[in-house]
PDB file of C-alpha atoms in Angstrom:
ATOM      1  CA  MET A   1       0.000   0.000   0.000  1.00 53.00           C
ATOM      2  CA  LEU A   2       1.261   3.455  -0.891  1.00 58.00           C
ATOM      3  CA  ARG A   3       2.213   5.488   2.163  1.00 62.00           C
ATOM      4  CA  SER A   4       3.665   8.672   0.691  1.00 74.00           C
ATOM      5  CA  GLY A   5       4.034  10.522  -2.569  1.00 85.00           C
ATOM      6  CA  THR A   6       2.018  12.659  -4.968  1.00 91.00           C
ATOM      7  CA  PHE A   7      -0.525  10.910  -7.150  1.00 95.00           C
ATOM      8  CA  HIS A   8      -3.208  11.676  -9.734  1.00 97.00           C
ATOM      9  CA  VAL A   9      -6.184   9.426  -8.924  1.00 97.00           C
ATOM     10  CA  GLY A  10      -9.638   8.991 -10.448  1.00 97.00           C
ATOM     11  CA  TYR A  11     -12.886   7.640  -9.004  1.00 96.00           C
ATOM     12  CA  GLN A  12     -16.496   7.315 -10.105  1.00 91.00           C
ATOM     13  CA  GLY A  13     -19.032   9.689  -8.607  1.00 87.00           C
ATOM     14  CA  VAL A  14     -18.650  12.940  -6.703  1.00 89.00           C
ATOM     15  CA  PRO A  15     -17.082  13.963  -3.364  1.00 90.00           C
ATOM     16  CA  GLY A  16     -18.830  12.061  -0.594  1.00 90.00           C
ATOM     17  CA  ALA A  17     -19.212   8.855  -2.624  1.00 89.00           C
ATOM     18  CA  TYR A  18     -17.961   5.604  -1.126  1.00 90.00           C
ATOM     19  CA  SER A  19     -15.381   5.442  -3.944  1.00 93.00           C
ATOM     20  CA  TYR A  20     -14.143   8.861  -2.840  1.00 93.00           C
ATOM     21  CA  LEU A  21     -13.921   7.594   0.751  1.00 93.00           C
ATOM     22  CA  ALA A  22     -11.994   4.491  -0.365  1.00 95.00           C
ATOM     23  CA  MET A  23      -9.575   6.690  -2.309  1.00 96.00           C
ATOM     24  CA  LYS A  24      -8.941   8.956   0.682  1.00 94.00           C
ATOM     25  CA  GLN A  25      -8.379   5.979   2.990  1.00 94.00           C
ATOM     26  CA  TYR A  26      -6.109   4.037   0.641  1.00 95.00           C
ATOM     27  CA  PHE A  27      -3.971   7.068  -0.219  1.00 95.00           C
ATOM     28  CA  ALA A  28      -3.919   8.458   3.332  1.00 92.00           C
ATOM     29  CA  GLY A  29      -0.650  10.315   3.879  1.00 89.00           C
ATOM     30  CA  CYS A  30      -0.257  11.025   0.158  1.00 93.00           C
ATOM     31  CA  THR A  31      -0.738  14.242  -1.761  1.00 93.00           C
ATOM     32  CA  LEU A  32      -3.601  13.730  -4.208  1.00 93.00           C
ATOM     33  CA  THR A  33      -4.979  15.335  -7.308  1.00 95.00           C
ATOM     34  CA  ALA A  34      -8.418  13.706  -7.468  1.00 95.00           C
ATOM     35  CA  GLU A  35     -10.550  13.440 -10.594  1.00 96.00           C
ATOM     36  CA  ALA A  36     -14.256  12.544 -10.493  1.00 94.00           C
ATOM     37  CA  TYR A  37     -15.715  10.632 -13.451  1.00 95.00           C
ATOM     38  CA  PRO A  38     -19.339   9.897 -14.370  1.00 91.00           C
ATOM     39  CA  SER A  39     -18.889   6.152 -14.926  1.00 92.00           C
ATOM     40  CA  PHE A  40     -16.633   3.181 -14.235  1.00 95.00           C
ATOM     41  CA  ASP A  41     -15.818   3.081 -17.961  1.00 96.00           C
ATOM     42  CA  ASP A  42     -14.535   6.658 -17.784  1.00 97.00           C
ATOM     43  CA  VAL A  43     -12.215   5.799 -14.886  1.00 97.00           C
ATOM     44  CA  VAL A  44     -10.809   2.815 -16.759  1.00 97.00           C
ATOM     45  CA  GLU A  45     -10.336   4.830 -19.958  1.00 97.00           C
ATOM     46  CA  ALA A  46      -8.464   7.553 -18.054  1.00 98.00           C
ATOM     47  CA  VAL A  47      -6.143   4.913 -16.572  1.00 98.00           C
ATOM     48  CA  LYS A  48      -5.523   3.382 -20.002  1.00 96.00           C
ATOM     49  CA  GLU A  49      -4.787   6.772 -21.560  1.00 96.00           C
ATOM     50  CA  GLY A  50      -2.432   7.703 -18.730  1.00 95.00           C
ATOM     51  CA  SER A  51      -4.333  10.869 -17.800  1.00 96.00           C
ATOM     52  CA  ILE A  52      -4.471   9.500 -14.235  1.00 97.00           C
ATOM     53  CA  GLN A  53      -2.013   7.199 -12.468  1.00 97.00           C
ATOM     54  CA  TYR A  54      -4.574   5.172 -10.532  1.00 97.00           C
ATOM     55  CA  GLY A  55      -8.287   4.480 -10.566  1.00 98.00           C
ATOM     56  CA  VAL A  56     -10.506   3.363  -7.685  1.00 98.00           C
ATOM     57  CA  LEU A  57     -13.310   0.925  -8.533  1.00 97.00           C
ATOM     58  CA  PRO A  58     -15.778  -1.053  -6.366  1.00 94.00           C
ATOM     59  CA  ILE A  59     -15.587  -4.739  -7.188  1.00 94.00           C
ATOM     60  CA  GLU A  60     -17.424  -6.646  -4.448  1.00 91.00           C
ATOM     61  CA  ASN A  61     -19.944  -6.082  -1.677  1.00 86.00           C
ATOM     62  CA  SER A  62     -20.406  -8.417   1.254  1.00 85.00           C
ATOM     63  CA  SER A  63     -24.205  -8.225   0.940  1.00 77.00           C
ATOM     64  CA  THR A  64     -24.847  -8.170  -2.802  1.00 79.00           C
ATOM     65  CA  GLY A  65     -21.762  -9.926  -4.187  1.00 83.00           C
ATOM     66  CA  GLY A  66     -19.466  -9.115  -7.081  1.00 86.00           C
ATOM     67  CA  ILE A  67     -19.900  -6.060  -9.280  1.00 87.00           C
ATOM     68  CA  THR A  68     -19.684  -7.867 -12.584  1.00 84.00           C
ATOM     69  CA  THR A  69     -19.386  -4.775 -14.794  1.00 88.00           C
ATOM     70  CA  VAL A  70     -16.152  -3.868 -13.035  1.00 92.00           C
ATOM     71  CA  TYR A  71     -14.760  -7.391 -13.344  1.00 88.00           C
ATOM     72  CA  ASP A  72     -15.454  -7.238 -17.077  1.00 89.00           C
ATOM     73  CA  LEU A  73     -13.928  -3.773 -17.498  1.00 93.00           C
ATOM     74  CA  ILE A  74     -10.660  -4.829 -15.877  1.00 93.00           C
ATOM     75  CA  ARG A  75     -10.457  -8.016 -17.941  1.00 89.00           C
ATOM     76  CA  HIS A  76     -11.269  -6.364 -21.263  1.00 90.00           C
ATOM     77  CA  ASN A  77      -8.989  -3.362 -20.888  1.00 94.00           C
ATOM     78  CA  ASP A  78      -5.713  -4.954 -19.794  1.00 87.00           C
ATOM     79  CA  ILE A  79      -5.273  -2.839 -16.710  1.00 95.00           C
ATOM     80  CA  ASN A  80      -3.747  -4.103 -13.476  1.00 97.00           C
ATOM     81  CA  ILE A  81      -5.022  -4.372  -9.938  1.00 97.00           C
ATOM     82  CA  VAL A  82      -2.291  -2.958  -7.682  1.00 97.00           C
ATOM     83  CA  GLY A  83      -4.127  -2.660  -4.363  1.00 97.00           C
ATOM     84  CA  GLU A  84      -7.423  -2.901  -2.538  1.00 97.00           C
ATOM     85  CA  LYS A  85      -9.334  -1.064   0.176  1.00 97.00           C
ATOM     86  CA  ILE A  86     -12.267  -2.432   2.156  1.00 96.00           C
ATOM     87  CA  VAL A  87     -14.740   0.197   3.348  1.00 94.00           C
ATOM     88  CA  LYS A  88     -17.456  -0.408   5.920  1.00 91.00           C
ATOM     89  CA  VAL A  89     -20.763   0.700   4.469  1.00 89.00           C
ATOM     90  CA  GLU A  90     -23.199   2.499   6.747  1.00 94.00           C
ATOM     91  CA  HIS A  91     -26.107   3.734   4.700  1.00 96.00           C
ATOM     92  CA  CYS A  92     -27.930   6.788   5.982  1.00 98.00           C
ATOM     93  CA  LEU A  93     -31.161   8.473   4.951  1.00 98.00           C
ATOM     94  CA  LEU A  94     -30.168  12.002   3.965  1.00 98.00           C
ATOM     95  CA  VAL A  95     -32.729  14.777   3.660  1.00 98.00           C
ATOM     96  CA  CYS A  96     -33.017  18.528   3.285  1.00 98.00           C
ATOM     97  CA  PRO A  97     -32.825  20.317   6.649  1.00 97.00           C
ATOM     98  CA  GLY A  98     -36.018  20.107   8.666  1.00 97.00           C
ATOM     99  CA  THR A  99     -37.505  17.177   6.750  1.00 98.00           C
ATOM    100  CA  ARG A 100     -39.531  14.612   8.749  1.00 98.00           C
ATOM    101  CA  LEU A 101     -39.689  10.948   7.783  1.00 98.00           C
ATOM    102  CA  GLU A 102     -43.447  11.100   7.237  1.00 97.00           C
ATOM    103  CA  GLU A 103     -42.909  13.734   4.530  1.00 98.00           C
ATOM    104  CA  VAL A 104     -40.595  11.568   2.426  1.00 98.00           C
ATOM    105  CA  ARG A 105     -42.073   9.772  -0.600  1.00 98.00           C
ATOM    106  CA  LYS A 106     -39.119   9.085  -2.932  1.00 98.00           C
ATOM    107  CA  VAL A 107     -35.671   7.778  -2.031  1.00 98.00           C
ATOM    108  CA  TYR A 108     -32.773   8.032  -4.487  1.00 98.00           C
ATOM    109  CA  SER A 109     -29.599   5.940  -4.456  1.00 97.00           C
ATOM    110  CA  HIS A 110     -27.412   3.635  -6.507  1.00 92.00           C
ATOM    111  CA  PRO A 111     -29.265   0.358  -7.232  1.00 93.00           C
ATOM    112  CA  GLN A 112     -26.900  -1.520  -4.923  1.00 88.00           C
ATOM    113  CA  GLY A 113     -27.535   1.003  -2.152  1.00 92.00           C
ATOM    114  CA  LEU A 114     -31.269   0.470  -2.533  1.00 96.00           C
ATOM    115  CA  ALA A 115     -30.856  -3.320  -2.589  1.00 92.00           C
ATOM    116  CA  GLN A 116     -28.727  -3.249   0.557  1.00 91.00           C
ATOM    117  CA  CYS A 117     -31.598  -1.502   2.412  1.00 96.00           C
ATOM    118  CA  HIS A 118     -34.407  -3.853   1.383  1.00 96.00           C
ATOM    119  CA  ALA A 119     -35.583  -4.438   4.979  1.00 96.00           C
ATOM    120  CA  PHE A 120     -35.934  -0.674   5.485  1.00 98.00           C
ATOM    121  CA  PHE A 121     -38.102  -0.390   2.366  1.00 98.00           C
ATOM    122  CA  LYS A 122     -40.163  -3.389   3.433  1.00 98.00           C
ATOM    123  CA  ALA A 123     -40.872  -1.585   6.711  1.00 98.00           C
ATOM    124  CA  HIS A 124     -41.753   1.608   4.798  1.00 98.00           C
ATOM    125  CA  PRO A 125     -43.799   0.544   1.749  1.00 97.00           C
ATOM    126  CA  GLU A 126     -44.887   4.126   1.168  1.00 97.00           C
ATOM    127  CA  LEU A 127     -41.355   4.988   0.004  1.00 98.00           C
ATOM    128  CA  ALA A 128     -40.604   4.655  -3.698  1.00 98.00           C
ATOM    129  CA  GLU A 129     -37.128   3.392  -4.625  1.00 98.00           C
ATOM    130  CA  CYS A 130     -35.517   5.586  -7.292  1.00 98.00           C
ATOM    131  CA  PRO A 131     -32.265   4.281  -8.834  1.00 97.00           C
ATOM    132  CA  TYR A 132     -29.505   6.830  -9.384  1.00 95.00           C
ATOM    133  CA  THR A 133     -25.992   6.623 -10.800  1.00 88.00           C
ATOM    134  CA  ASN A 134     -24.151   7.003  -7.497  1.00 88.00           C
ATOM    135  CA  THR A 135     -25.013   7.352  -3.802  1.00 93.00           C
ATOM    136  CA  ALA A 136     -23.333  10.733  -3.390  1.00 93.00           C
ATOM    137  CA  LYS A 137     -24.745  12.009  -6.686  1.00 93.00           C
ATOM    138  CA  ALA A 138     -28.169  11.048  -5.345  1.00 96.00           C
ATOM    139  CA  ALA A 139     -27.434  13.234  -2.314  1.00 97.00           C
ATOM    140  CA  GLN A 140     -26.334  16.048  -4.621  1.00 96.00           C
ATOM    141  CA  PHE A 141     -29.565  15.711  -6.619  1.00 97.00           C
ATOM    142  CA  VAL A 142     -31.802  15.756  -3.531  1.00 98.00           C
ATOM    143  CA  SER A 143     -29.963  18.803  -2.216  1.00 97.00           C
ATOM    144  CA  GLY A 144     -30.595  20.676  -5.438  1.00 97.00           C
ATOM    145  CA  GLN A 145     -34.328  19.926  -5.421  1.00 97.00           C
ATOM    146  CA  LYS A 146     -34.930  21.364  -1.934  1.00 96.00           C
ATOM    147  CA  ASP A 147     -38.020  19.157  -1.659  1.00 98.00           C
ATOM    148  CA  HIS A 148     -39.024  17.546   1.640  1.00 98.00           C
ATOM    149  CA  SER A 149     -40.624  14.629  -0.204  1.00 98.00           C
ATOM    150  CA  LEU A 150     -37.233  13.480  -1.483  1.00 98.00           C
ATOM    151  CA  ALA A 151     -34.396  11.691   0.304  1.00 98.00           C
ATOM    152  CA  ALA A 152     -31.153   9.953  -0.612  1.00 98.00           C
ATOM    153  CA  ILE A 153     -29.418   6.864   0.700  1.00 98.00           C
ATOM    154  CA  ALA A 154     -25.683   7.495   1.021  1.00 96.00           C
ATOM    155  CA  GLY A 155     -22.906   7.505   3.566  1.00 94.00           C
ATOM    156  CA  ALA A 156     -22.875  10.141   6.301  1.00 95.00           C
ATOM    157  CA  GLN A 157     -19.833  11.661   4.582  1.00 93.00           C
ATOM    158  CA  ALA A 158     -22.144  12.810   1.751  1.00 95.00           C
ATOM    159  CA  ALA A 159     -24.354  14.957   3.994  1.00 96.00           C
ATOM    160  CA  GLU A 160     -22.152  17.968   4.762  1.00 94.00           C
ATOM    161  CA  PRO A 161     -20.865  18.657   1.204  1.00 93.00           C
ATOM    162  CA  TYR A 162     -24.449  19.026  -0.025  1.00 96.00           C
ATOM    163  CA  GLY A 163     -26.048  20.700   2.972  1.00 97.00           C
ATOM    164  CA  LEU A 164     -28.180  17.703   3.955  1.00 98.00           C
ATOM    165  CA  GLU A 165     -29.115  16.250   7.328  1.00 98.00           C
ATOM    166  CA  VAL A 166     -28.752  12.638   8.454  1.00 98.00           C
ATOM    167  CA  LEU A 167     -32.315  11.633   9.294  1.00 98.00           C
ATOM    168  CA  LEU A 168     -31.600   7.936   9.961  1.00 98.00           C
ATOM    169  CA  ARG A 169     -28.307   6.059  10.341  1.00 97.00           C
ATOM    170  CA  GLY A 170     -27.425   2.459   9.629  1.00 95.00           C
ATOM    171  CA  ILE A 171     -30.496   1.561   7.553  1.00 97.00           C
ATOM    172  CA  GLN A 172     -28.645  -1.165   5.615  1.00 94.00           C
ATOM    173  CA  THR A 173     -30.109  -4.619   6.209  1.00 93.00           C
ATOM    174  CA  ASN A 174     -26.746  -6.240   6.930  1.00 89.00           C
ATOM    175  CA  GLN A 175     -24.988  -4.358   9.700  1.00 87.00           C
ATOM    176  CA  SER A 176     -21.709  -6.034   8.726  1.00 88.00           C
ATOM    177  CA  ASN A 177     -21.760  -4.531   5.258  1.00 86.00           C
ATOM    178  CA  TYR A 178     -18.476  -3.915   3.459  1.00 92.00           C
ATOM    179  CA  THR A 179     -17.508  -2.907  -0.063  1.00 92.00           C
ATOM    180  CA  ARG A 180     -14.186  -3.958  -1.492  1.00 96.00           C
ATOM    181  CA  PHE A 181     -12.537  -1.468  -3.829  1.00 97.00           C
ATOM    182  CA  VAL A 182      -9.593  -2.199  -6.097  1.00 98.00           C
ATOM    183  CA  ILE A 183      -6.892   0.254  -7.118  1.00 98.00           C
ATOM    184  CA  VAL A 184      -6.043  -0.112 -10.804  1.00 98.00           C
ATOM    185  CA  SER A 185      -3.089   1.100 -12.853  1.00 97.00           C
ATOM    186  CA  ARG A 186      -1.806   0.850 -16.405  1.00 96.00           C
ATOM    187  CA  GLN A 187       1.394  -0.803 -15.141  1.00 94.00           C
ATOM    188  CA  ALA A 188       1.629  -3.862 -12.929  1.00 95.00           C
ATOM    189  CA  GLU A 189       3.068  -3.261  -9.450  1.00 95.00           C
ATOM    190  CA  ILE A 190       4.020  -6.321  -7.401  1.00 96.00           C
ATOM    191  CA  PRO A 191       5.703  -5.407  -4.110  1.00 95.00           C
ATOM    192  CA  PRO A 192       7.631  -8.035  -2.148  1.00 95.00           C
ATOM    193  CA  GLU A 193       4.884  -8.077   0.503  1.00 95.00           C
ATOM    194  CA  ALA A 194       2.091  -8.790  -2.019  1.00 97.00           C
ATOM    195  CA  ASN A 195      -0.098 -11.595  -0.660  1.00 97.00           C
ATOM    196  CA  LYS A 196      -3.201 -11.693  -2.857  1.00 97.00           C
ATOM    197  CA  ILE A 197      -3.586 -12.637  -6.522  1.00 97.00           C
ATOM    198  CA  THR A 198      -6.545 -11.942  -8.799  1.00 96.00           C
ATOM    199  CA  LEU A 199      -6.766 -13.883 -12.035  1.00 95.00           C
ATOM    200  CA  VAL A 200      -9.326 -14.917 -14.624  1.00 93.00           C
ATOM    201  CA  VAL A 201      -9.448 -18.561 -15.691  1.00 93.00           C
ATOM    202  CA  SER A 202     -11.161 -20.054 -18.738  1.00 89.00           C
ATOM    203  CA  LEU A 203     -11.872 -23.779 -18.651  1.00 84.00           C
ATOM    204  CA  PRO A 204     -12.514 -26.481 -21.238  1.00 80.00           C
ATOM    205  CA  HIS A 205     -16.245 -27.149 -21.608  1.00 78.00           C
ATOM    206  CA  LYS A 206     -16.343 -30.648 -20.153  1.00 81.00           C
ATOM    207  CA  PRO A 207     -17.552 -32.285 -16.914  1.00 84.00           C
ATOM    208  CA  GLY A 208     -15.295 -31.859 -13.900  1.00 86.00           C
ATOM    209  CA  SER A 209     -13.050 -29.163 -15.374  1.00 87.00           C
ATOM    210  CA  LEU A 210     -13.617 -26.682 -12.531  1.00 90.00           C
ATOM    211  CA  TYR A 211     -13.222 -29.439  -9.949  1.00 90.00           C
ATOM    212  CA  HIS A 212      -9.837 -30.457 -11.363  1.00 90.00           C
ATOM    213  CA  VAL A 213      -8.595 -26.862 -11.631  1.00 91.00           C
ATOM    214  CA  LEU A 214      -9.522 -26.119  -8.018  1.00 93.00           C
ATOM    215  CA  GLY A 215      -7.761 -29.301  -6.989  1.00 94.00           C
ATOM    216  CA  HIS A 216      -4.403 -27.812  -7.976  1.00 94.00           C
ATOM    217  CA  PHE A 217      -4.901 -24.940  -5.535  1.00 95.00           C
ATOM    218  CA  GLU A 218      -5.903 -27.354  -2.775  1.00 94.00           C
ATOM    219  CA  GLN A 219      -2.970 -29.650  -3.517  1.00 94.00           C
ATOM    220  CA  HIS A 220      -0.478 -26.819  -3.049  1.00 96.00           C
ATOM    221  CA  GLY A 221      -2.146 -25.241  -0.018  1.00 95.00           C
ATOM    222  CA  ILE A 222      -3.394 -22.143  -1.847  1.00 96.00           C
ATOM    223  CA  ASN A 223      -6.430 -20.511  -0.231  1.00 96.00           C
ATOM    224  CA  MET A 224      -9.128 -19.222  -2.568  1.00 94.00           C
ATOM    225  CA  THR A 225     -10.912 -16.208  -1.086  1.00 92.00           C
ATOM    226  CA  ASN A 226     -13.368 -15.488  -3.909  1.00 91.00           C
ATOM    227  CA  ILE A 227     -14.661 -16.955  -7.157  1.00 91.00           C
ATOM    228  CA  GLU A 228     -17.118 -15.357  -9.608  1.00 88.00           C
ATOM    229  CA  SER A 229     -18.395 -16.945 -12.824  1.00 87.00           C
ATOM    230  CA  ARG A 230     -18.981 -14.865 -15.972  1.00 84.00           C
ATOM    231  CA  PRO A 231     -20.389 -16.003 -19.323  1.00 83.00           C
ATOM    232  CA  ILE A 232     -18.018 -16.243 -22.290  1.00 80.00           C
ATOM    233  CA  GLU A 233     -19.167 -13.890 -25.040  1.00 79.00           C
ATOM    234  CA  GLY A 234     -20.425 -15.730 -28.109  1.00 78.00           C
ATOM    235  CA  ARG A 235     -20.348 -19.148 -26.435  1.00 78.00           C
ATOM    236  CA  PRO A 236     -23.701 -19.800 -24.711  1.00 77.00           C
ATOM    237  CA  TRP A 237     -23.582 -21.677 -21.399  1.00 75.00           C
ATOM    238  CA  GLU A 238     -19.809 -21.560 -21.203  1.00 75.00           C
ATOM    239  CA  TYR A 239     -18.087 -19.577 -18.461  1.00 81.00           C
ATOM    240  CA  PHE A 240     -14.804 -18.239 -17.230  1.00 86.00           C
ATOM    241  CA  PHE A 241     -14.011 -17.529 -13.593  1.00 91.00           C
ATOM    242  CA  HIS A 242     -12.563 -14.584 -11.722  1.00 92.00           C
ATOM    243  CA  MET A 243     -10.584 -15.924  -8.771  1.00 94.00           C
ATOM    244  CA  ASP A 244      -8.825 -14.404  -5.776  1.00 95.00           C
ATOM    245  CA  ILE A 245      -6.141 -16.576  -4.209  1.00 96.00           C
ATOM    246  CA  THR A 246      -3.576 -15.941  -1.496  1.00 96.00           C
ATOM    247  CA  GLY A 247       0.157 -15.747  -2.133  1.00 97.00           C
ATOM    248  CA  HIS A 248       2.891 -14.095  -4.158  1.00 98.00           C
ATOM    249  CA  LEU A 249       3.750 -14.967  -7.762  1.00 97.00           C
ATOM    250  CA  ASN A 250       7.278 -15.824  -6.637  1.00 97.00           C
ATOM    251  CA  ASP A 251       6.019 -18.432  -4.166  1.00 97.00           C
ATOM    252  CA  ALA A 252       6.898 -21.968  -5.258  1.00 97.00           C
ATOM    253  CA  ALA A 253       3.427 -23.200  -4.263  1.00 97.00           C
ATOM    254  CA  VAL A 254       1.716 -20.536  -6.366  1.00 97.00           C
ATOM    255  CA  GLN A 255       3.935 -21.279  -9.364  1.00 96.00           C
ATOM    256  CA  ALA A 256       3.200 -24.983  -9.062  1.00 96.00           C
ATOM    257  CA  ALA A 257      -0.549 -24.435  -8.791  1.00 95.00           C
ATOM    258  CA  LEU A 258      -0.613 -22.135 -11.813  1.00 95.00           C
ATOM    259  CA  ALA A 259       1.524 -24.562 -13.806  1.00 94.00           C
ATOM    260  CA  GLY A 260      -1.032 -27.235 -12.966  1.00 92.00           C
ATOM    261  CA  LEU A 261      -3.753 -25.274 -14.744  1.00 90.00           C
ATOM    262  CA  SER A 262      -2.128 -25.957 -18.107  1.00 85.00           C
ATOM    263  CA  LEU A 263      -2.380 -29.678 -17.384  1.00 86.00           C
ATOM    264  CA  GLU A 264      -6.155 -29.219 -17.357  1.00 86.00           C
ATOM    265  CA  ASN A 265      -6.107 -27.271 -20.652  1.00 83.00           C
ATOM    266  CA  ALA A 266      -7.183 -24.215 -18.682  1.00 88.00           C
ATOM    267  CA  ARG A 267      -5.940 -20.747 -19.567  1.00 89.00           C
ATOM    268  CA  TYR A 268      -5.486 -17.930 -17.103  1.00 92.00           C
ATOM    269  CA  LYS A 269      -4.819 -14.200 -17.202  1.00 93.00           C
ATOM    270  CA  LEU A 270      -3.236 -12.432 -14.259  1.00 95.00           C
ATOM    271  CA  LEU A 271      -5.078  -9.266 -13.206  1.00 95.00           C
ATOM    272  CA  GLY A 272      -2.898  -8.354 -10.222  1.00 96.00           C
ATOM    273  CA  ASN A 273      -0.737  -9.424  -7.293  1.00 98.00           C
ATOM    274  CA  TYR A 274      -1.032  -6.949  -4.439  1.00 97.00           C
ATOM    275  CA  VAL A 275      -1.299  -6.452  -0.693  1.00 97.00           C
ATOM    276  CA  ALA A 276      -4.652  -7.529   0.759  1.00 96.00           C
ATOM    277  CA  ASP A 277      -6.441  -5.013   2.955  1.00 95.00           C
ATOM    278  CA  GLY A 278      -6.850  -6.334   6.461  1.00 81.00           C
ATOM    279  CA  SER A 279      -9.129  -3.542   7.762  1.00 58.00           C
ATOM    280  CA  GLY A 280     -12.382  -5.393   7.090  1.00 49.00           C
ATOM    281  CA  SER A 281     -13.773  -8.591   5.682  1.00 43.00           C
ATOM    282  CA  VAL A 282     -15.914  -9.496   2.727  1.00 38.00           C
TER     283      VAL A 282
END
């Protein structure tokens, strides 16, 4: 993890977004020039073009699972994961000053933010769920409307920048709710202390192929911390797998396990070898 220096970093959303918070936490102690982008695609394109050194992207949530669009963007665009930051998510109901809960009729947030608060909406069926591009942008929108019938679901850090009040805290259904963000770069960076590897593996379309591939990791004592399946474009019902495993590429056990994949006619692409964040769990 970077501890000092001056860096040009991009994130999706606006100040107060969880991506913004992840950026500030990961690059704590560094001097930053921060760039906000409308979409994940824009962040990735800026990294590819070299207009920013690093991008911050959410890739997994402990309640709603992997963010598949981000997995696909990283795989398609040949950028590298060089770090990660796990942020505890505490969703709040943000409103214009003086608003009472009984006045609210519409609630804006990112679709994942809405999904992570499903128990709250079940308890308040009078509230309409309104998807928005980003949690903090939803707060920005509500602020601009100055309408007591509108509210946003976002982190508490999004209230002050937009002049909103926190009406309710911790309305997410899962109180142990974390989002994992990855730091991406055009160039690979593998420090000696790297202990986590992300790769994508494509398998032959035959019975038992995944079982045999996973057996090589088990045989060499490699822990798998995450696996996500994604369909292969143009080949219906065939899949490749995004995998997170522990270790360093220089480890003999890791090298042996990866060499074993070729024995199964499996192909893999390395997306990054970096230091795992130990501040939370997903």
